[in-house]
Amino acid sequence: VAAVFVVLASVSFTGTAWLLVIGYAGHGLKDFWQERHRFVVNTRWWPPFCACIDWVVALVLIAEIAAGVNFHS
C-alpha cells in the first residue's frame, strides 16, 4: 500500500497535480479504514487525525488547482 502512495507522489512531479489530490484523499481513506477496523491499537487517535489532515490538504490542493496555481514552475 505504501508503494502506491510513493509511486503517486513520484509521478506527480512530472504529471498532473491531481495525482497528489488522489494520493492525499486515498491516504485519508486508508487511515479511516484503519480506524474503523481497529488496526491501530496504542494510538487510536492517530488515524482520524491523519485522515483529517490528508483530506484538508487534498481540499487545499483542489482549491489551488481551481485557482490556476502552477505547480511545475
PDB file of N, CA and C in Angstrom:
ATOM      1  N   VAL A   1       0.832  -1.187   0.000  1.00  0.00           N
ATOM      2  CA  VAL A   1       0.000   0.000   0.000  1.00  0.00           C
ATOM      3  C   VAL A   1       0.876   1.251   0.000  1.00  0.00           C
ATOM      4  N   ALA A   2       1.926   1.231   0.785  1.00  0.00           N
ATOM      5  CA  ALA A   2       2.816   2.396   0.836  1.00  0.00           C
ATOM      6  C   ALA A   2       3.460   2.653  -0.521  1.00  0.00           C
ATOM      7  N   ALA A   3       3.764   1.603  -1.255  1.00  0.00           N
ATOM      8  CA  ALA A   3       4.382   1.765  -2.568  1.00  0.00           C
ATOM      9  C   ALA A   3       3.472   2.521  -3.529  1.00  0.00           C
ATOM     10  N   VAL A   4       2.167   2.312  -3.426  1.00  0.00           N
ATOM     11  CA  VAL A   4       1.219   3.030  -4.285  1.00  0.00           C
ATOM     12  C   VAL A   4       1.312   4.530  -4.026  1.00  0.00           C
ATOM     13  N   PHE A   5       1.385   4.922  -2.757  1.00  0.00           N
ATOM     14  CA  PHE A   5       1.476   6.338  -2.435  1.00  0.00           C
ATOM     15  C   PHE A   5       2.814   6.929  -2.867  1.00  0.00           C
ATOM     16  N   VAL A   6       3.872   6.161  -2.770  1.00  0.00           N
ATOM     17  CA  VAL A   6       5.192   6.622  -3.230  1.00  0.00           C
ATOM     18  C   VAL A   6       5.181   6.818  -4.745  1.00  0.00           C
ATOM     19  N   VAL A   7       4.594   5.882  -5.466  1.00  0.00           N
ATOM     20  CA  VAL A   7       4.526   5.993  -6.921  1.00  0.00           C
ATOM     21  C   VAL A   7       3.679   7.198  -7.326  1.00  0.00           C
ATOM     22  N   LEU A   8       2.529   7.391  -6.686  1.00  0.00           N
ATOM     23  CA  LEU A   8       1.691   8.554  -6.995  1.00  0.00           C
ATOM     24  C   LEU A   8       2.443   9.863  -6.768  1.00  0.00           C
ATOM     25  N   ALA A   9       3.131   9.963  -5.649  1.00  0.00           N
ATOM     26  CA  ALA A   9       3.886  11.184  -5.359  1.00  0.00           C
ATOM     27  C   ALA A   9       5.000  11.385  -6.370  1.00  0.00           C
ATOM     28  N   SER A  10       5.676  10.314  -6.749  1.00  0.00           N
ATOM     29  CA  SER A  10       6.779  10.418  -7.704  1.00  0.00           C
ATOM     30  C   SER A  10       6.290  10.831  -9.092  1.00  0.00           C
ATOM     31  N   VAL A  11       5.217  10.221  -9.541  1.00  0.00           N
ATOM     32  CA  VAL A  11       4.685  10.527 -10.863  1.00  0.00           C
ATOM     33  C   VAL A  11       4.128  11.946 -10.914  1.00  0.00           C
ATOM     34  N   SER A  12       3.656  12.464  -9.802  1.00  0.00           N
ATOM     35  CA  SER A  12       3.082  13.811  -9.796  1.00  0.00           C
ATOM     36  C   SER A  12       4.136  14.894 -10.026  1.00  0.00           C
ATOM     37  N   PHE A  13       5.416  14.566  -9.870  1.00  0.00           N
ATOM     38  CA  PHE A  13       6.467  15.553 -10.146  1.00  0.00           C
ATOM     39  C   PHE A  13       6.441  15.994 -11.601  1.00  0.00           C
ATOM     40  N   THR A  14       6.219  15.053 -12.492  1.00  0.00           N
ATOM     41  CA  THR A  14       6.187  15.391 -13.911  1.00  0.00           C
ATOM     42  C   THR A  14       4.777  15.330 -14.482  1.00  0.00           C
ATOM     43  N   GLY A  15       3.862  14.767 -13.742  1.00  0.00           N
ATOM     44  CA  GLY A  15       2.479  14.648 -14.199  1.00  0.00           C
ATOM     45  C   GLY A  15       1.620  15.772 -13.668  1.00  0.00           C
ATOM     46  N   THR A  16       0.388  15.472 -13.487  1.00  0.00           N
ATOM     47  CA  THR A  16      -0.591  16.447 -13.029  1.00  0.00           C
ATOM     48  C   THR A  16      -0.667  16.492 -11.503  1.00  0.00           C
ATOM     49  N   ALA A  17      -1.007  17.651 -10.974  1.00  0.00           N
ATOM     50  CA  ALA A  17      -1.157  17.801  -9.527  1.00  0.00           C
ATOM     51  C   ALA A  17      -2.377  17.037  -9.005  1.00  0.00           C
ATOM     52  N   TRP A  18      -3.256  16.648  -9.911  1.00  0.00           N
ATOM     53  CA  TRP A  18      -4.412  15.862  -9.484  1.00  0.00           C
ATOM     54  C   TRP A  18      -3.989  14.526  -8.885  1.00  0.00           C
ATOM     55  N   LEU A  19      -2.817  14.040  -9.269  1.00  0.00           N
ATOM     56  CA  LEU A  19      -2.321  12.800  -8.662  1.00  0.00           C
ATOM     57  C   LEU A  19      -2.040  12.986  -7.180  1.00  0.00           C
ATOM     58  N   LEU A  20      -1.599  14.185  -6.787  1.00  0.00           N
ATOM     59  CA  LEU A  20      -1.411  14.470  -5.365  1.00  0.00           C
ATOM     60  C   LEU A  20      -2.751  14.472  -4.631  1.00  0.00           C
ATOM     61  N   VAL A  21      -3.761  15.046  -5.269  1.00  0.00           N
ATOM     62  CA  VAL A  21      -5.096  15.052  -4.666  1.00  0.00           C
ATOM     63  C   VAL A  21      -5.564  13.613  -4.449  1.00  0.00           C
ATOM     64  N   ILE A  22      -5.393  12.782  -5.457  1.00  0.00           N
ATOM     65  CA  ILE A  22      -5.786  11.378  -5.344  1.00  0.00           C
ATOM     66  C   ILE A  22      -5.000  10.686  -4.235  1.00  0.00           C
ATOM     67  N   GLY A  23      -3.703  10.961  -4.157  1.00  0.00           N
ATOM     68  CA  GLY A  23      -2.863  10.351  -3.133  1.00  0.00           C
ATOM     69  C   GLY A  23      -3.266  10.747  -1.725  1.00  0.00           C
ATOM     70  N   TYR A  24      -3.463  12.054  -1.513  1.00  0.00           N
ATOM     71  CA  TYR A  24      -3.854  12.506  -0.174  1.00  0.00           C
ATOM     72  C   TYR A  24      -5.242  11.999   0.205  1.00  0.00           C
ATOM     73  N   ALA A  25      -6.186  12.068  -0.733  1.00  0.00           N
ATOM     74  CA  ALA A  25      -7.536  11.575  -0.429  1.00  0.00           C
ATOM     75  C   ALA A  25      -7.512  10.067  -0.166  1.00  0.00           C
ATOM     76  N   GLY A  26      -6.727   9.345  -0.962  1.00  0.00           N
ATOM     77  CA  GLY A  26      -6.613   7.899  -0.761  1.00  0.00           C
ATOM     78  C   GLY A  26      -5.963   7.538   0.558  1.00  0.00           C
ATOM     79  N   HIS A  27      -4.950   8.301   0.933  1.00  0.00           N
ATOM     80  CA  HIS A  27      -4.299   8.047   2.221  1.00  0.00           C
ATOM     81  C   HIS A  27      -5.274   8.317   3.364  1.00  0.00           C
ATOM     82  N   GLY A  28      -6.093   9.349   3.224  1.00  0.00           N
ATOM     83  CA  GLY A  28      -7.119   9.619   4.233  1.00  0.00           C
ATOM     84  C   GLY A  28      -8.116   8.478   4.344  1.00  0.00           C
ATOM     85  N   LEU A  29      -8.498   7.906   3.194  1.00  0.00           N
ATOM     86  CA  LEU A  29      -9.401   6.755   3.224  1.00  0.00           C
ATOM     87  C   LEU A  29      -8.748   5.557   3.894  1.00  0.00           C
ATOM     88  N   LYS A  30      -7.454   5.362   3.635  1.00  0.00           N
ATOM     89  CA  LYS A  30      -6.723   4.261   4.283  1.00  0.00           C
ATOM     90  C   LYS A  30      -6.714   4.458   5.801  1.00  0.00           C
ATOM     91  N   ASP A  31      -6.445   5.692   6.232  1.00  0.00           N
ATOM     92  CA  ASP A  31      -6.451   5.980   7.672  1.00  0.00           C
ATOM     93  C   ASP A  31      -7.828   5.750   8.276  1.00  0.00           C
ATOM     94  N   PHE A  32      -8.877   6.175   7.561  1.00  0.00           N
ATOM     95  CA  PHE A  32     -10.242   5.969   8.032  1.00  0.00           C
ATOM     96  C   PHE A  32     -10.534   4.473   8.156  1.00  0.00           C
ATOM     97  N   TRP A  33     -10.091   3.685   7.165  1.00  0.00           N
ATOM     98  CA  TRP A  33     -10.279   2.239   7.210  1.00  0.00           C
ATOM     99  C   TRP A  33      -9.567   1.641   8.423  1.00  0.00           C
ATOM    100  N   GLN A  34      -8.325   2.101   8.668  1.00  0.00           N
ATOM    101  CA  GLN A  34      -7.572   1.588   9.818  1.00  0.00           C
ATOM    102  C   GLN A  34      -8.309   1.872  11.124  1.00  0.00           C
ATOM    103  N   GLU A  35      -8.867   3.059  11.245  1.00  0.00           N
ATOM    104  CA  GLU A  35      -9.574   3.421  12.480  1.00  0.00           C
ATOM    105  C   GLU A  35     -10.845   2.584  12.627  1.00  0.00           C
ATOM    106  N   ARG A  36     -11.577   2.412  11.549  1.00  0.00           N
ATOM    107  CA  ARG A  36     -12.840   1.662  11.609  1.00  0.00           C
ATOM    108  C   ARG A  36     -12.620   0.187  11.925  1.00  0.00           C
ATOM    109  N   HIS A  37     -11.492  -0.370  11.508  1.00  0.00           N
ATOM    110  CA  HIS A  37     -11.208  -1.781  11.730  1.00  0.00           C
ATOM    111  C   HIS A  37     -10.273  -2.012  12.916  1.00  0.00           C
ATOM    112  N   ARG A  38     -10.054  -0.965  13.682  1.00  0.00           N
ATOM    113  CA  ARG A  38      -9.215  -1.032  14.888  1.00  0.00           C
ATOM    114  C   ARG A  38      -7.837  -1.623  14.579  1.00  0.00           C
ATOM    115  N   PHE A  39      -7.291  -1.192  13.431  1.00  0.00           N
ATOM    116  CA  PHE A  39      -5.984  -1.670  13.003  1.00  0.00           C
ATOM    117  C   PHE A  39      -4.859  -1.112  13.872  1.00  0.00           C
ATOM    118  N   VAL A  40      -5.068   0.090  14.404  1.00  0.00           N
ATOM    119  CA  VAL A  40      -4.077   0.740  15.266  1.00  0.00           C
ATOM    120  C   VAL A  40      -4.563   0.614  16.705  1.00  0.00           C
ATOM    121  N   VAL A  41      -3.728   0.102  17.590  1.00  0.00           N
ATOM    122  CA  VAL A  41      -4.160  -0.199  18.949  1.00  0.00           C
ATOM    123  C   VAL A  41      -3.743   0.887  19.949  1.00  0.00           C
ATOM    124  N   ASN A  42      -2.468   1.186  20.024  1.00  0.00           N
ATOM    125  CA  ASN A  42      -1.976   2.062  21.091  1.00  0.00           C
ATOM    126  C   ASN A  42      -2.205   3.552  20.838  1.00  0.00           C
ATOM    127  N   THR A  43      -2.319   3.936  19.604  1.00  0.00           N
ATOM    128  CA  THR A  43      -2.551   5.346  19.285  1.00  0.00           C
ATOM    129  C   THR A  43      -3.823   5.483  18.464  1.00  0.00           C
ATOM    130  N   ARG A  44      -4.946   5.171  19.070  1.00  0.00           N
ATOM    131  CA  ARG A  44      -6.237   5.180  18.373  1.00  0.00           C
ATOM    132  C   ARG A  44      -6.608   6.557  17.846  1.00  0.00           C
ATOM    133  N   TRP A  45      -6.039   7.609  18.413  1.00  0.00           N
ATOM    134  CA  TRP A  45      -6.358   8.962  17.974  1.00  0.00           C
ATOM    135  C   TRP A  45      -5.656   9.305  16.657  1.00  0.00           C
ATOM    136  N   TRP A  46      -4.583   8.593  16.324  1.00  0.00           N
ATOM    137  CA  TRP A  46      -3.771   8.982  15.177  1.00  0.00           C
ATOM    138  C   TRP A  46      -4.472   8.818  13.823  1.00  0.00           C
ATOM    139  N   PRO A  47      -5.095   7.680  13.499  1.00  0.00           N
ATOM    140  CA  PRO A  47      -5.712   7.553  12.171  1.00  0.00           C
ATOM    141  C   PRO A  47      -6.760   8.622  11.860  1.00  0.00           C
ATOM    142  N   PRO A  48      -7.693   8.962  12.772  1.00  0.00           N
ATOM    143  CA  PRO A  48      -8.646  10.021  12.428  1.00  0.00           C
ATOM    144  C   PRO A  48      -7.961  11.379  12.260  1.00  0.00           C
ATOM    145  N   PHE A  49      -6.959  11.652  13.075  1.00  0.00           N
ATOM    146  CA  PHE A  49      -6.227  12.907  12.958  1.00  0.00           C
ATOM    147  C   PHE A  49      -5.522  12.985  11.612  1.00  0.00           C
ATOM    148  N   CYS A  50      -4.825  11.924  11.243  1.00  0.00           N
ATOM    149  CA  CYS A  50      -4.090  11.890   9.986  1.00  0.00           C
ATOM    150  C   CYS A  50      -5.056  11.971   8.797  1.00  0.00           C
ATOM    151  N   ALA A  51      -6.180  11.283   8.874  1.00  0.00           N
ATOM    152  CA  ALA A  51      -7.175  11.341   7.801  1.00  0.00           C
ATOM    153  C   ALA A  51      -7.682  12.763   7.618  1.00  0.00           C
ATOM    154  N   CYS A  52      -7.941  13.450   8.705  1.00  0.00           N
ATOM    155  CA  CYS A  52      -8.413  14.829   8.635  1.00  0.00           C
ATOM    156  C   CYS A  52      -7.377  15.719   7.950  1.00  0.00           C
ATOM    157  N   ILE A  53      -6.122  15.593   8.339  1.00  0.00           N
ATOM    158  CA  ILE A  53      -5.057  16.386   7.730  1.00  0.00           C
ATOM    159  C   ILE A  53      -4.950  16.057   6.240  1.00  0.00           C
ATOM    160  N   ASP A  54      -4.980  14.777   5.891  1.00  0.00           N
ATOM    161  CA  ASP A  54      -4.892  14.372   4.483  1.00  0.00           C
ATOM    162  C   ASP A  54      -6.012  14.991   3.658  1.00  0.00           C
ATOM    163  N   TRP A  55      -7.241  14.947   4.173  1.00  0.00           N
ATOM    164  CA  TRP A  55      -8.374  15.473   3.416  1.00  0.00           C
ATOM    165  C   TRP A  55      -8.328  16.994   3.322  1.00  0.00           C
ATOM    166  N   VAL A  56      -7.844  17.664   4.352  1.00  0.00           N
ATOM    167  CA  VAL A  56      -7.697  19.124   4.277  1.00  0.00           C
ATOM    168  C   VAL A  56      -6.659  19.492   3.225  1.00  0.00           C
ATOM    169  N   VAL A  57      -5.544  18.781   3.201  1.00  0.00           N
ATOM    170  CA  VAL A  57      -4.518  19.048   2.191  1.00  0.00           C
ATOM    171  C   VAL A  57      -5.085  18.790   0.789  1.00  0.00           C
ATOM    172  N   ALA A  58      -5.848  17.715   0.614  1.00  0.00           N
ATOM    173  CA  ALA A  58      -6.458  17.433  -0.690  1.00  0.00           C
ATOM    174  C   ALA A  58      -7.398  18.568  -1.102  1.00  0.00           C
ATOM    175  N   LEU A  59      -8.183  19.084  -0.164  1.00  0.00           N
ATOM    176  CA  LEU A  59      -9.096  20.195  -0.474  1.00  0.00           C
ATOM    177  C   LEU A  59      -8.336  21.468  -0.824  1.00  0.00           C
ATOM    178  N   VAL A  60      -7.248  21.739  -0.120  1.00  0.00           N
ATOM    179  CA  VAL A  60      -6.428  22.917  -0.431  1.00  0.00           C
ATOM    180  C   VAL A  60      -5.824  22.777  -1.824  1.00  0.00           C
ATOM    181  N   LEU A  61      -5.335  21.583  -2.155  1.00  0.00           N
ATOM    182  CA  LEU A  61      -4.793  21.358  -3.498  1.00  0.00           C
ATOM    183  C   LEU A  61      -5.861  21.557  -4.570  1.00  0.00           C
ATOM    184  N   ILE A  62      -7.067  21.086  -4.328  1.00  0.00           N
ATOM    185  CA  ILE A  62      -8.166  21.288  -5.282  1.00  0.00           C
ATOM    186  C   ILE A  62      -8.423  22.782  -5.466  1.00  0.00           C
ATOM    187  N   ALA A  63      -8.450  23.529  -4.373  1.00  0.00           N
ATOM    188  CA  ALA A  63      -8.677  24.981  -4.460  1.00  0.00           C
ATOM    189  C   ALA A  63      -7.555  25.659  -5.241  1.00  0.00           C
ATOM    190  N   GLU A  64      -6.311  25.242  -5.007  1.00  0.00           N
ATOM    191  CA  GLU A  64      -5.189  25.839  -5.721  1.00  0.00           C
ATOM    192  C   GLU A  64      -5.203  25.478  -7.204  1.00  0.00           C
ATOM    193  N   ILE A  65      -5.571  24.250  -7.533  1.00  0.00           N
ATOM    194  CA  ILE A  65      -5.675  23.854  -8.932  1.00  0.00           C
ATOM    195  C   ILE A  65      -6.767  24.675  -9.614  1.00  0.00           C
ATOM    196  N   ALA A  66      -7.910  24.820  -8.938  1.00  0.00           N
ATOM    197  CA  ALA A  66      -9.016  25.603  -9.493  1.00  0.00           C
ATOM    198  C   ALA A  66      -8.634  27.066  -9.666  1.00  0.00           C
ATOM    199  N   ALA A  67      -7.763  27.594  -8.796  1.00  0.00           N
ATOM    200  CA  ALA A  67      -7.334  28.985  -8.890  1.00  0.00           C
ATOM    201  C   ALA A  67      -6.248  29.186  -9.940  1.00  0.00           C
ATOM    202  N   GLY A  68      -5.751  28.094 -10.502  1.00  0.00           N
ATOM    203  CA  GLY A  68      -4.763  28.199 -11.561  1.00  0.00           C
ATOM    204  C   GLY A  68      -3.323  28.269 -11.092  1.00  0.00           C
ATOM    205  N   VAL A  69      -3.052  27.805  -9.881  1.00  0.00           N
ATOM    206  CA  VAL A  69      -1.681  27.796  -9.387  1.00  0.00           C
ATOM    207  C   VAL A  69      -0.860  26.826 -10.231  1.00  0.00           C
ATOM    208  N   ASN A  70       0.305  27.252 -10.657  1.00  0.00           N
ATOM    209  CA  ASN A  70       1.190  26.431 -11.476  1.00  0.00           C
ATOM    210  C   ASN A  70       2.187  25.723 -10.564  1.00  0.00           C
ATOM    211  N   PHE A  71       2.049  24.417 -10.426  1.00  0.00           N
ATOM    212  CA  PHE A  71       2.883  23.637  -9.541  1.00  0.00           C
ATOM    213  C   PHE A  71       4.210  23.244 -10.187  1.00  0.00           C
ATOM    214  N   HIS A  72       4.333  23.409 -11.488  1.00  0.00           N
ATOM    215  CA  HIS A  72       5.518  22.948 -12.205  1.00  0.00           C
ATOM    216  C   HIS A  72       6.393  24.094 -12.708  1.00  0.00           C
ATOM    217  N   SER A  73       6.374  25.210 -12.016  1.00  0.00           N
ATOM    218  CA  SER A  73       7.229  26.320 -12.484  1.00  0.00           C
ATOM    219  C   SER A  73       8.480  26.432 -11.682  1.00  0.00           C
TER     220      SER A  73
END
